[in-house]
Structures are given as C-alpha cells and as structure tokens.
PDB file of C-alpha atoms in Angstrom:
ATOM      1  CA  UNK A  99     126.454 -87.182  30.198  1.00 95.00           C
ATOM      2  CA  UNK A 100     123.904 -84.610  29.465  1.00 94.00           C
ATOM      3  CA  UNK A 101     120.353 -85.626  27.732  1.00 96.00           C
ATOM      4  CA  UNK A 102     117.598 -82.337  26.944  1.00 95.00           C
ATOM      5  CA  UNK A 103     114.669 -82.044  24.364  1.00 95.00           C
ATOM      6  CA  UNK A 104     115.993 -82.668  21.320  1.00 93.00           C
ATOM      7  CA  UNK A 105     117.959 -85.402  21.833  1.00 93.00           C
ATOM      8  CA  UNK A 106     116.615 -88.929  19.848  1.00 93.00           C
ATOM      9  CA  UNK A 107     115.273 -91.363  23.002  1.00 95.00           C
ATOM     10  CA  UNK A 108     117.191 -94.514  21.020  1.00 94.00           C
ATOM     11  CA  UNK A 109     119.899 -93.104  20.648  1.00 94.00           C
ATOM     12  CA  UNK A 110     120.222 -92.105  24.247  1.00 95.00           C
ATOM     13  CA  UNK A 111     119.101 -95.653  25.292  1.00 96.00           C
ATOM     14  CA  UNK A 112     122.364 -96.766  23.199  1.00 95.00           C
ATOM     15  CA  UNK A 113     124.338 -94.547  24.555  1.00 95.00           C
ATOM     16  CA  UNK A 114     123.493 -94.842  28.389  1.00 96.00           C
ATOM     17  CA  UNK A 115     123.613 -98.872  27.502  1.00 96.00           C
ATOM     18  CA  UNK A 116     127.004 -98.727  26.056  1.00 96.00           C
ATOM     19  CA  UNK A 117     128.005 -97.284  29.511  1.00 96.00           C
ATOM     20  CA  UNK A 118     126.241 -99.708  31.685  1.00 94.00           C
ATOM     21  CA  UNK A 119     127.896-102.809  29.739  1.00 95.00           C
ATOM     22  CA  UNK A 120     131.394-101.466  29.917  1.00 97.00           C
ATOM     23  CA  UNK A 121     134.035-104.250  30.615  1.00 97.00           C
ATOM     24  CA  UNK A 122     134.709-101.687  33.744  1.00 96.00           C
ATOM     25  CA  UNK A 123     131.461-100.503  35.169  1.00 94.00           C
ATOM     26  CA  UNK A 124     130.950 -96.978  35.942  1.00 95.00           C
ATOM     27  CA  UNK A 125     131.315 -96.500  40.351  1.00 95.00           C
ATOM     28  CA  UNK A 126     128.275 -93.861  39.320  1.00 96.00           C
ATOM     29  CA  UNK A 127     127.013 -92.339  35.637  1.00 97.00           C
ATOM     30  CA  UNK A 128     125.845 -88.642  36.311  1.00 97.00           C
ATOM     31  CA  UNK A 129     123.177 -87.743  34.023  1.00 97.00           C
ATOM     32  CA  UNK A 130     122.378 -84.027  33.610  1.00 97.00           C
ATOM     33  CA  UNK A 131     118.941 -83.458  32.439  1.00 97.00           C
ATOM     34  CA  UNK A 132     119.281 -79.799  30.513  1.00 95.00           C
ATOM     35  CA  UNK A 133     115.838 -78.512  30.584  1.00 95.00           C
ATOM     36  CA  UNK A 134     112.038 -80.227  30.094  1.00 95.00           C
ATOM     37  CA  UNK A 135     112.396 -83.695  28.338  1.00 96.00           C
ATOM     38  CA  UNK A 136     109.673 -85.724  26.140  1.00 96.00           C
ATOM     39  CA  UNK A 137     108.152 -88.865  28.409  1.00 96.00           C
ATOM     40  CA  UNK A 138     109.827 -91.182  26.207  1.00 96.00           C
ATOM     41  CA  UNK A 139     113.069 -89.607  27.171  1.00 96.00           C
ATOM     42  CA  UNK A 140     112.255 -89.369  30.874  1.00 96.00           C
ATOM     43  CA  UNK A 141     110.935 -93.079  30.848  1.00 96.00           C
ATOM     44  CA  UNK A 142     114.409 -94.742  29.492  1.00 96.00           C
ATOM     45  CA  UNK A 143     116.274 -92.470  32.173  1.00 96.00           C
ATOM     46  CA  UNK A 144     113.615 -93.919  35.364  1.00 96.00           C
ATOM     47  CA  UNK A 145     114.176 -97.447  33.315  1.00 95.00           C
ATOM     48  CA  UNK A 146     118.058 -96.632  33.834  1.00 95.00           C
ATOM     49  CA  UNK A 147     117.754 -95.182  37.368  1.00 95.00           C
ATOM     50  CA  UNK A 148     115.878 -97.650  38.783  1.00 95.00           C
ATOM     51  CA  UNK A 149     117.954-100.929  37.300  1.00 95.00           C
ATOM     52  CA  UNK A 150     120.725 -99.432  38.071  1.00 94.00           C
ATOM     53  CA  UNK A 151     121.618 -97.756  41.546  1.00 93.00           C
ATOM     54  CA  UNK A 152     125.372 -96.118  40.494  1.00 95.00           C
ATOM     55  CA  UNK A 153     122.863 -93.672  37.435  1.00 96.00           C
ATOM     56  CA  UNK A 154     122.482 -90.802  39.191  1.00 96.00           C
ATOM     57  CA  UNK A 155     119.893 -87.784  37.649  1.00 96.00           C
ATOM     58  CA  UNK A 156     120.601 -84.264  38.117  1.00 96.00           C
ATOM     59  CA  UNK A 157     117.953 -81.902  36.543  1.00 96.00           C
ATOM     60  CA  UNK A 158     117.858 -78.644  35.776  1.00 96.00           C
ATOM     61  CA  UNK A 159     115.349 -76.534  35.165  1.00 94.00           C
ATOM     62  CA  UNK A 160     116.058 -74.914  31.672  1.00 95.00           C
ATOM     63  CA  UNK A 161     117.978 -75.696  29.325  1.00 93.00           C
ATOM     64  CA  UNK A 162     121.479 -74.273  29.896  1.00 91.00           C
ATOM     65  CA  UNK A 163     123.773 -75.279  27.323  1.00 87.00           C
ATOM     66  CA  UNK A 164     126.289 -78.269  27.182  1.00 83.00           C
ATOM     67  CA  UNK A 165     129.595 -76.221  28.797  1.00 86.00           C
ATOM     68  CA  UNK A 166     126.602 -75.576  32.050  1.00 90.00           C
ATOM     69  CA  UNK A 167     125.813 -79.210  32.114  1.00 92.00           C
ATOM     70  CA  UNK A 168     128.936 -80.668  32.196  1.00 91.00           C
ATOM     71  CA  UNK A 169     130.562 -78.415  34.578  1.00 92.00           C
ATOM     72  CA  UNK A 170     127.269 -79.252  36.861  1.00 94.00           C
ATOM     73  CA  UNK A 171     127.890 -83.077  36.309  1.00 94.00           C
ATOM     74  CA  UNK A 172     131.285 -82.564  37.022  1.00 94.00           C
ATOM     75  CA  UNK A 173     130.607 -80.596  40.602  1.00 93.00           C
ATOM     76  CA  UNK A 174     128.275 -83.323  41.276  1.00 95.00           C
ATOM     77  CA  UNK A 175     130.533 -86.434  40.740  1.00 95.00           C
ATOM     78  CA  UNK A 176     132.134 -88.285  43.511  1.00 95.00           C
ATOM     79  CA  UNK A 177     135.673 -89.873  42.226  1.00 96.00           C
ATOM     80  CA  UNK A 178     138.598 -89.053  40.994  1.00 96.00           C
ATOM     81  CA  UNK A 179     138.389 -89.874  37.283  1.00 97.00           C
ATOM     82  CA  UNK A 180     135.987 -88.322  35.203  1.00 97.00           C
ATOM     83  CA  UNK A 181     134.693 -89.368  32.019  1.00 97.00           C
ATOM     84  CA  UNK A 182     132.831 -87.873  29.088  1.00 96.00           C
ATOM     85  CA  UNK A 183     130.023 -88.893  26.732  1.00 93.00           C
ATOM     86  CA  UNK A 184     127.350 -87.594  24.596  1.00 92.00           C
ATOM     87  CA  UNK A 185     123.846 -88.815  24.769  1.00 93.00           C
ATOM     88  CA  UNK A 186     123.893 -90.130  20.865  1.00 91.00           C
ATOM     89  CA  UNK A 187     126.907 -91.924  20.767  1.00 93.00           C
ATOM     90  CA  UNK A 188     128.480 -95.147  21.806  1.00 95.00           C
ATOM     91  CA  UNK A 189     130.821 -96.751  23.754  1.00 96.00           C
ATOM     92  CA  UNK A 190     133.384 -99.573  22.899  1.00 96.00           C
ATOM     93  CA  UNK A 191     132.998-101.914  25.885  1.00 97.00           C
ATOM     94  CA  UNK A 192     136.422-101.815  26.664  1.00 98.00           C
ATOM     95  CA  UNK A 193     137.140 -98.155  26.281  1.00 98.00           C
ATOM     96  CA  UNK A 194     137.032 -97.043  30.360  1.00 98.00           C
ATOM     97  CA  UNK A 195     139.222-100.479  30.821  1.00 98.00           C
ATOM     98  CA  UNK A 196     141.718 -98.793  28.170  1.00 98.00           C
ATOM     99  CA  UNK A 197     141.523 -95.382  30.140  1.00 98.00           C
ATOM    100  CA  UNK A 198     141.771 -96.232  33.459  1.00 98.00           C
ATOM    101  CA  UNK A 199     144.889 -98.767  32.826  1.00 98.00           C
ATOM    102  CA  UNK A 200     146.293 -96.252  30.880  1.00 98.00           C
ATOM    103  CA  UNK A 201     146.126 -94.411  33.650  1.00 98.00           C
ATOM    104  CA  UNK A 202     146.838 -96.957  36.174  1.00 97.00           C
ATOM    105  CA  UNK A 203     150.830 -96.580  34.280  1.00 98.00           C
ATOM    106  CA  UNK A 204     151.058 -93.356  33.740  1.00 98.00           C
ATOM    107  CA  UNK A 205     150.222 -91.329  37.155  1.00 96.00           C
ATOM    108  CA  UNK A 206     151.505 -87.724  35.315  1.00 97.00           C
ATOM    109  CA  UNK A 207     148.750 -87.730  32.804  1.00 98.00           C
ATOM    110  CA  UNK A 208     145.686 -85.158  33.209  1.00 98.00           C
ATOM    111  CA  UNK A 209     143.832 -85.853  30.446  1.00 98.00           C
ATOM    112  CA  UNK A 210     143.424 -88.680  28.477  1.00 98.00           C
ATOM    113  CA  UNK A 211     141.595 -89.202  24.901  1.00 98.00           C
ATOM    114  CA  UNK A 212     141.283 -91.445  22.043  1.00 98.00           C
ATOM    115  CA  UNK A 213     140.288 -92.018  18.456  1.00 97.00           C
ATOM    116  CA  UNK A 214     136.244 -92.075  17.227  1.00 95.00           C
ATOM    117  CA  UNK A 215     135.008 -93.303  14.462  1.00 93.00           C
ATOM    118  CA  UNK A 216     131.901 -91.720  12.763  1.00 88.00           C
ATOM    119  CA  UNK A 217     128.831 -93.067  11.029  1.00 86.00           C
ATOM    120  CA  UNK A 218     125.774 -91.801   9.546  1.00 77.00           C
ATOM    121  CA  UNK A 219     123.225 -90.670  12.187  1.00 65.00           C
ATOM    122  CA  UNK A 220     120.357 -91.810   9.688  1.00 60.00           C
ATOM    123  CA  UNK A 221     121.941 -94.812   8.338  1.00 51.00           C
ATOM    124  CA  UNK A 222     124.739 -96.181  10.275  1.00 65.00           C
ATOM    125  CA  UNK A 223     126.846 -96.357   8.038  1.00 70.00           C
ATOM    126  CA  UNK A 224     130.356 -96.227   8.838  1.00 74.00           C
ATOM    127  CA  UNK A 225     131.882 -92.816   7.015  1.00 75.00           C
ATOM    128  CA  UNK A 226     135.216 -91.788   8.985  1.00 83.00           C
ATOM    129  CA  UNK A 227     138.056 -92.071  11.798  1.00 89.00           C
ATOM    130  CA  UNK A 228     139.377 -88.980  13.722  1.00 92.00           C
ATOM    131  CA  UNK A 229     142.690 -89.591  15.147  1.00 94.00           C
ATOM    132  CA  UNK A 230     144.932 -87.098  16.782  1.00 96.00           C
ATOM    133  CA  UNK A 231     147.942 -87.023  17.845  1.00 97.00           C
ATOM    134  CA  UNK A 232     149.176 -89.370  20.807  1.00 98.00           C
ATOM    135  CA  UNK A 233     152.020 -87.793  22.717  1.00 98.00           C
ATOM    136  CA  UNK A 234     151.822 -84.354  25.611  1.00 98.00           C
ATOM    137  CA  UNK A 235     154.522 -82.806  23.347  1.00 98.00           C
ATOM    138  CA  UNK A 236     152.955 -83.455  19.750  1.00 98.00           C
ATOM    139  CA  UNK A 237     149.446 -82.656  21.539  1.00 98.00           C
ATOM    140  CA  UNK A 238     150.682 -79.021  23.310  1.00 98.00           C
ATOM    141  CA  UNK A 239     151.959 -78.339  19.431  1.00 97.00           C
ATOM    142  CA  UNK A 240     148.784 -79.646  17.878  1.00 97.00           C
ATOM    143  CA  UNK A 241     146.987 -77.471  20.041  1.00 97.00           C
ATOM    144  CA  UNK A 242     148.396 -74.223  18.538  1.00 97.00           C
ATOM    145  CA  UNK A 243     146.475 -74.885  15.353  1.00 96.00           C
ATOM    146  CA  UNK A 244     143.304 -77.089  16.405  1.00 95.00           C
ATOM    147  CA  UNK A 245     141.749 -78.630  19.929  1.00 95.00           C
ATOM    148  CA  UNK A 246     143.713 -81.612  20.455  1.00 97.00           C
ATOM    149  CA  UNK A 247     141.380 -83.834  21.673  1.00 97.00           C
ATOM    150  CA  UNK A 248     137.842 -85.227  20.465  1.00 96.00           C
ATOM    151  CA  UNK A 249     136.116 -84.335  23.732  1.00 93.00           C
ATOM    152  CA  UNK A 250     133.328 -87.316  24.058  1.00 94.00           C
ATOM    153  CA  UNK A 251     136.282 -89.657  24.491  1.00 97.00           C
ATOM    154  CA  UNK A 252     137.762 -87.751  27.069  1.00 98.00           C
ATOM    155  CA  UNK A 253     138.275 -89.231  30.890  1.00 98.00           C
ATOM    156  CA  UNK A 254     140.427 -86.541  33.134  1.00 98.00           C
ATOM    157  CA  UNK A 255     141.682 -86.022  36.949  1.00 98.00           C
ATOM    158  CA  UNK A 256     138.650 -83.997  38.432  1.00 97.00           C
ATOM    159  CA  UNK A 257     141.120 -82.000  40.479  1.00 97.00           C
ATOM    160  CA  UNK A 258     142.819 -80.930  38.001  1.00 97.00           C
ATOM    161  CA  UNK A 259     140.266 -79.551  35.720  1.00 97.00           C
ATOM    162  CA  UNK A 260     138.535 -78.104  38.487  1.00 95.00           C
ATOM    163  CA  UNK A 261     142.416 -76.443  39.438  1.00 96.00           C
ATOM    164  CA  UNK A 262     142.145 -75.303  36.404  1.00 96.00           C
ATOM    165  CA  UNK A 263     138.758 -73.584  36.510  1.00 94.00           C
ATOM    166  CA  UNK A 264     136.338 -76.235  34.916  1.00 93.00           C
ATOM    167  CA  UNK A 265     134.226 -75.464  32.630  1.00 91.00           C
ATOM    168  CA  UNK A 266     133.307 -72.034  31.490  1.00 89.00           C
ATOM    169  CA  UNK A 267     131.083 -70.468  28.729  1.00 84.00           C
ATOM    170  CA  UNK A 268     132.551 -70.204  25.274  1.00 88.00           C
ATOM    171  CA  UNK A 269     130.568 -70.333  22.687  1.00 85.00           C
ATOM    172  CA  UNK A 270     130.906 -73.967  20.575  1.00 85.00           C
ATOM    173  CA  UNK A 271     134.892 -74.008  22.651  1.00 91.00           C
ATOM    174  CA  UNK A 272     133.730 -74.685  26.148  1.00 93.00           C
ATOM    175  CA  UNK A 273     136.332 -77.526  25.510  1.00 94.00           C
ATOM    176  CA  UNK A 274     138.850 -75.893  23.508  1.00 96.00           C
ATOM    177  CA  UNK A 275     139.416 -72.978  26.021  1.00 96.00           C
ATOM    178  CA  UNK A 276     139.796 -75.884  28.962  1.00 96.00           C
ATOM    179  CA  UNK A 277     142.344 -77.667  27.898  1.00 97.00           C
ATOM    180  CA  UNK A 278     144.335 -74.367  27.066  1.00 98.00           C
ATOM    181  CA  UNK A 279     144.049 -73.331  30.615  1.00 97.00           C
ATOM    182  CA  UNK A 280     145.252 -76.714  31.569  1.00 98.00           C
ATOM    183  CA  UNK A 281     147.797 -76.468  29.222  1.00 98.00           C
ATOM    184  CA  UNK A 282     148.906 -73.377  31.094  1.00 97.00           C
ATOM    185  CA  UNK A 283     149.176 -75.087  34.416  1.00 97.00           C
ATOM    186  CA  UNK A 284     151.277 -77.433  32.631  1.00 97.00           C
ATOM    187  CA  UNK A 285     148.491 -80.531  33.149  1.00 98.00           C
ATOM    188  CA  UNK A 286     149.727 -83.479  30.772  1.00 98.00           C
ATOM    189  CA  UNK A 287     147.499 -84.486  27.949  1.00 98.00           C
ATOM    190  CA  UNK A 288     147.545 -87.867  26.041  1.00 98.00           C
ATOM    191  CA  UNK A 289     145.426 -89.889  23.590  1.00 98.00           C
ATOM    192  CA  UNK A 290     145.379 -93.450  23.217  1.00 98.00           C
ATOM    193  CA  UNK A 291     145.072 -94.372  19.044  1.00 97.00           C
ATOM    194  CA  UNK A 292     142.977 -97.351  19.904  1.00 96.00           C
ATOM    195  CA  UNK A 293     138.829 -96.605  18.712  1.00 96.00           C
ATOM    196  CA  UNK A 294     137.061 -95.221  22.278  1.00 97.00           C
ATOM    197  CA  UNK A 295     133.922 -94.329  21.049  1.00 96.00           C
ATOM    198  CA  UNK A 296     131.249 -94.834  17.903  1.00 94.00           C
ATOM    199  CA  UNK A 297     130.336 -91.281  16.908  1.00 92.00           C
ATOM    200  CA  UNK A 298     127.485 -90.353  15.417  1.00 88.00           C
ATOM    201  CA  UNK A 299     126.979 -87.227  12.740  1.00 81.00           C
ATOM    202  CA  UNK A 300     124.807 -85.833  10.189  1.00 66.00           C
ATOM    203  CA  UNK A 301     124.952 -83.002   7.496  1.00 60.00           C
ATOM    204  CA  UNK A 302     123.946 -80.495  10.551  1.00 64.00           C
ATOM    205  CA  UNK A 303     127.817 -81.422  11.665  1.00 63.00           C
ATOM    206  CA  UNK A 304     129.049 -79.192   8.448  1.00 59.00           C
ATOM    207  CA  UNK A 305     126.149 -76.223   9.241  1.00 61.00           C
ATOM    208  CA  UNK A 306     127.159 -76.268  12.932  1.00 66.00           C
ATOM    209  CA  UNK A 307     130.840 -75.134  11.764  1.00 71.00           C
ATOM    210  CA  UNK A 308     130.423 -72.463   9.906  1.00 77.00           C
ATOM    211  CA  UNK A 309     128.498 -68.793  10.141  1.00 86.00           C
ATOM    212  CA  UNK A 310     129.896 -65.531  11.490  1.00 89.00           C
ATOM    213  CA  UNK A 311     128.936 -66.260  15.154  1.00 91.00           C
ATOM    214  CA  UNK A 312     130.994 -69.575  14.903  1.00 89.00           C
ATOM    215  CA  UNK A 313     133.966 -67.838  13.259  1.00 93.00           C
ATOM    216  CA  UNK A 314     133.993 -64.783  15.651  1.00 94.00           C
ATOM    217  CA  UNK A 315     134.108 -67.645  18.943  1.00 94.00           C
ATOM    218  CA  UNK A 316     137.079 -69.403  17.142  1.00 94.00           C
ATOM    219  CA  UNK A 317     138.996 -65.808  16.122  1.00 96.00           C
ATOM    220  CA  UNK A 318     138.341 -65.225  20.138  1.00 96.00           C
ATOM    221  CA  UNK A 319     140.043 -68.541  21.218  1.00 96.00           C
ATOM    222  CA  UNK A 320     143.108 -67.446  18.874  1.00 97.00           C
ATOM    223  CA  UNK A 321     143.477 -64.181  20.741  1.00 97.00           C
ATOM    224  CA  UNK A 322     143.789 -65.545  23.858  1.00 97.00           C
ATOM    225  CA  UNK A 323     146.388 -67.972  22.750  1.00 97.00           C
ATOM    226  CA  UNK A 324     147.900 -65.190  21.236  1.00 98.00           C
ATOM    227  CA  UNK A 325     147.910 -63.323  24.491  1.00 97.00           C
ATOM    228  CA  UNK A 326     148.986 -65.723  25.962  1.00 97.00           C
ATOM    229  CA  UNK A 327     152.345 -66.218  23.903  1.00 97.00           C
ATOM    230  CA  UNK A 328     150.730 -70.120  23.023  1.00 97.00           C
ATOM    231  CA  UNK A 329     151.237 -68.739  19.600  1.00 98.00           C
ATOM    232  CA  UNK A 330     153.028 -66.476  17.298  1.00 98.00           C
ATOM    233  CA  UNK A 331     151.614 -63.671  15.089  1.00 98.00           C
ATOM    234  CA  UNK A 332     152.018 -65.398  12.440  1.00 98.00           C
ATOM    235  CA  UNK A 333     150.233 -68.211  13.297  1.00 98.00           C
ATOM    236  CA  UNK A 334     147.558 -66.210  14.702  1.00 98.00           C
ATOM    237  CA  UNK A 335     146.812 -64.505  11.364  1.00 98.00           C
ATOM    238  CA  UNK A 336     147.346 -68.020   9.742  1.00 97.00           C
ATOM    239  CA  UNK A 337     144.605 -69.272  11.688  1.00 97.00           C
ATOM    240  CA  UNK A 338     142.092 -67.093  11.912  1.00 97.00           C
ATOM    241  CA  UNK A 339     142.446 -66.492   7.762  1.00 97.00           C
ATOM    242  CA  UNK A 340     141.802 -70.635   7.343  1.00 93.00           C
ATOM    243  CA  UNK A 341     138.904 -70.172   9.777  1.00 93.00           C
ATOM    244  CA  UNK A 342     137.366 -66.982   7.904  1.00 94.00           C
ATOM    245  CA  UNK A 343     137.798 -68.900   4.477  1.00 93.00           C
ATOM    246  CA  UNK A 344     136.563 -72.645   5.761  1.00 89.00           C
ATOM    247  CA  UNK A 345     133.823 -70.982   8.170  1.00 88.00           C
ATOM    248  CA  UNK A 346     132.343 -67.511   6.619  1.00 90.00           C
ATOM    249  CA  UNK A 347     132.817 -68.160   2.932  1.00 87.00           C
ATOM    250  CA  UNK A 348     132.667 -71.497   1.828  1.00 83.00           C
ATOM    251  CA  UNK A 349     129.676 -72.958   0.762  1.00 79.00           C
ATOM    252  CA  UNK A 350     128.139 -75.544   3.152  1.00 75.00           C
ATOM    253  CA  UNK A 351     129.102 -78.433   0.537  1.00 78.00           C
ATOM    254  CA  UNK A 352     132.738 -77.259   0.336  1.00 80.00           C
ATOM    255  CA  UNK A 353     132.766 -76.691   3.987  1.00 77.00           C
ATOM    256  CA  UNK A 354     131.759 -80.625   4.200  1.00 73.00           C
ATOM    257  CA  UNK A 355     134.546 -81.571   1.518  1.00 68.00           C
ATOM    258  CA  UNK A 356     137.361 -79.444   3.572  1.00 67.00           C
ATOM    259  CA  UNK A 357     136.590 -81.015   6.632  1.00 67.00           C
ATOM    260  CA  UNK A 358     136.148 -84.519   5.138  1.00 68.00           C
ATOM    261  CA  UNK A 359     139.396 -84.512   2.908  1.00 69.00           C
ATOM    262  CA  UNK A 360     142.145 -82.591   5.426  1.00 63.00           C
ATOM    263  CA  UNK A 361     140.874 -83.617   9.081  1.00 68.00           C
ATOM    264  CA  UNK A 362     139.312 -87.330   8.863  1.00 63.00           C
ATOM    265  CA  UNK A 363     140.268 -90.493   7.205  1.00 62.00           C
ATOM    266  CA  UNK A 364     138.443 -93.295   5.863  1.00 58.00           C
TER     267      UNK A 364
END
C-alpha cells in the first residue's frame, strides 16, 4: 500500500484496518509513504506501526507516483505472495483467505484477482460491481480490448512479476503494461468472482479518464500490443477509435454514462 498528501487520514485508517483484521493476517503490510504527509496522516501510520510489529514504513522523499511506490514496496517485501491495496479502500475480511487458498489449489496461477464493488466516496452509498472475467483463457482474450484485472484486488507470485520486469512508468497503465509483459512470458492470470474489496470513487473517477494525455498513454499501450502481434490491425484501430471517442470527445457526463452503462453493473 502506498499513502502521500492527499490521501483522506479516515479513509486510510479504514483501509490499513481492513488489512490488520483479515481472517488471514498479513506475515508484514509494507506501507510506502510517497512524499511529505499531514500529522494526522503520519500519526494513524506510528498508531499502526507501533500496535502492530508485521506494518512496516518505507518513505520516500518526494512524491513519486503510484507505479514508483509499488514497485519500491514490492523490492522491499519479504514473501512470496504479494498483495495489493489502495489507501481509500477496503478489505472483505476474508479476501487474502480466498486468495491464498485459491492459490494453495492452483500452484500454475501468477496472478490472481477478484470482483469490487464501488460506493460513493462522499456518501457511501453503494453504486456498482466490476466483475471480469474468471478464466487465463477468457482473461488473455479480455486483455486484447481492456486490462483484465481491477488491480487493488490483485495478490501475485513476486518472482514472477519481478521475472517479468515489475513495475515500470506508464502513464495511468503502470498496471496494464505489467500484466501484458506477463502475459508474454506466458504467467497465468485468474480472478475469483467472489467481492475482494469495497472500492471507493467519486466524480474525479470520470475526469481522471478522459483528456488527450490520458488518450495518447492508452493509444501507446495499443501499439505495443500491436507490435507485439497481442492484437490485430483491426482491433488496434477499433480500439484506439472507442478510446478517442469515450476519452477526447465526450463530455465528462457522457463519459460517466459510457462507463456506468457498458463496463459496471448494479
């Protein structure tokens, strides 16, 4: 997990809480402090730290960007399974028992996800489910078209994404262009349909997606797939046309009814 300046101090204590009270405890939780913090911030982190002996703090002295921090946490963790989480979000209690039985029967998989369900960062109310598709083979095809997995539920084989390079700048993709390179090493990717995680989201989730500079990052992770013969020309000019539309001309509030009517339900 990564926590830096902006980040609400409840919502962090939720989060970090929801990780502490799993069913299966955490052996350590790595958090990656990304830059200066408010006190509040730093006190529910020492509050953490001190209670709890497996929370380990790793700070860094500017704030580098989430793809930085995570590839930091990741150098700096100690096991073999490796988990994911944002500092606003929470946990089912169960969900690393799910993932590490899961796991525990299936010895081929690399990465393993699982469905969220978002509510209203200013309300909590419950608004919608993300579920993607289960199976390597429907995942590797998903892929092709959209990243196949919601990456704050994700829990993965270090080795392997460290085989595959870890983490590495991309603008808003950082997880996108990870999974293709493990994808290319032939790593095996699941997700479990069972709820992992409470998400949450707010109008900035629409504003985020769209813009020229989030567009030109997307048209950039097609062209590698494309170079990579992941996909065809024709579904390289399919996709980056839907992107162009969805991200550089649509109004904000049809941007937010796309995204809420074709890729969540209720």
């Amino acid at each position: 997990m990564s926590v830096y300046k902006n980040d609400n101090p409840d919502h962090f204590y939720k989060a970090i809480q929801s990780v502490v009270n799993q069913t299966i405890v955490p052996n350590e939780i790595i958090v990656v402090v990304d830059g200066p913090i408010p006190n509040n911030t730093e006190q529910i982190l020492s509050q953490f730290a001190t209670e709890n002996d497996f929370v380990r703090v790793v700070k860094l002295e500017k704030n580098m960007g989430h793809g930085y921090a995570r590839n930091i946490g990741l150098q700096k963790s100690s096991y073999e399974y490796v988990a994911l989480m944002d500092s606003d979000d929470i946990c089912l209690e169960n969900r690393f028992e799910l993932q590490l039985n899961f796991f525990e029967q299936n010895k081929d998989i690399s990465i393993l996800g699982g469905t969220i369900e978002e509510f209203s960062k200013e309300t909590d109310i419950n608004l919608s489910k993300r579920k993607l598709p289960e199976t390597d083979a429907e995942l590797k095809k998903y892929m092709k078209y959209r990243c196949p997995f919601n990456q704050m539920s994700v829990m993965f084989k270090k080795a392997d994404v460290i085989k595959a390079g870890g983490y590495i700048d991309w603008f808003c993709n950082e997880d996108y262009y990870l999974w293709i390179r493990m994808a290319l090493k032939n790593y095996k990717f699941h997700n479990l349909q069972q709820t992992l995680l409470k998400v949450r989201t707010n109008e900035n989730f629409y504003k985020r997606r769209g813009g020229f500079k989030y567009f030109k990052s997307e048209a950039k992770i097609q062209k590698l797939m494309f170079s990579k013969d992941i996909i065809s020309l024709p579904v390289f000019l399919y996709n980056v046309s839907i992107r162009f539309i969805v991200q550089v001309l649509l109004t904000e509030r049809l941007r937010k009814y796309f995204f809420k009517t074709f890729t969540r339900s209720n």
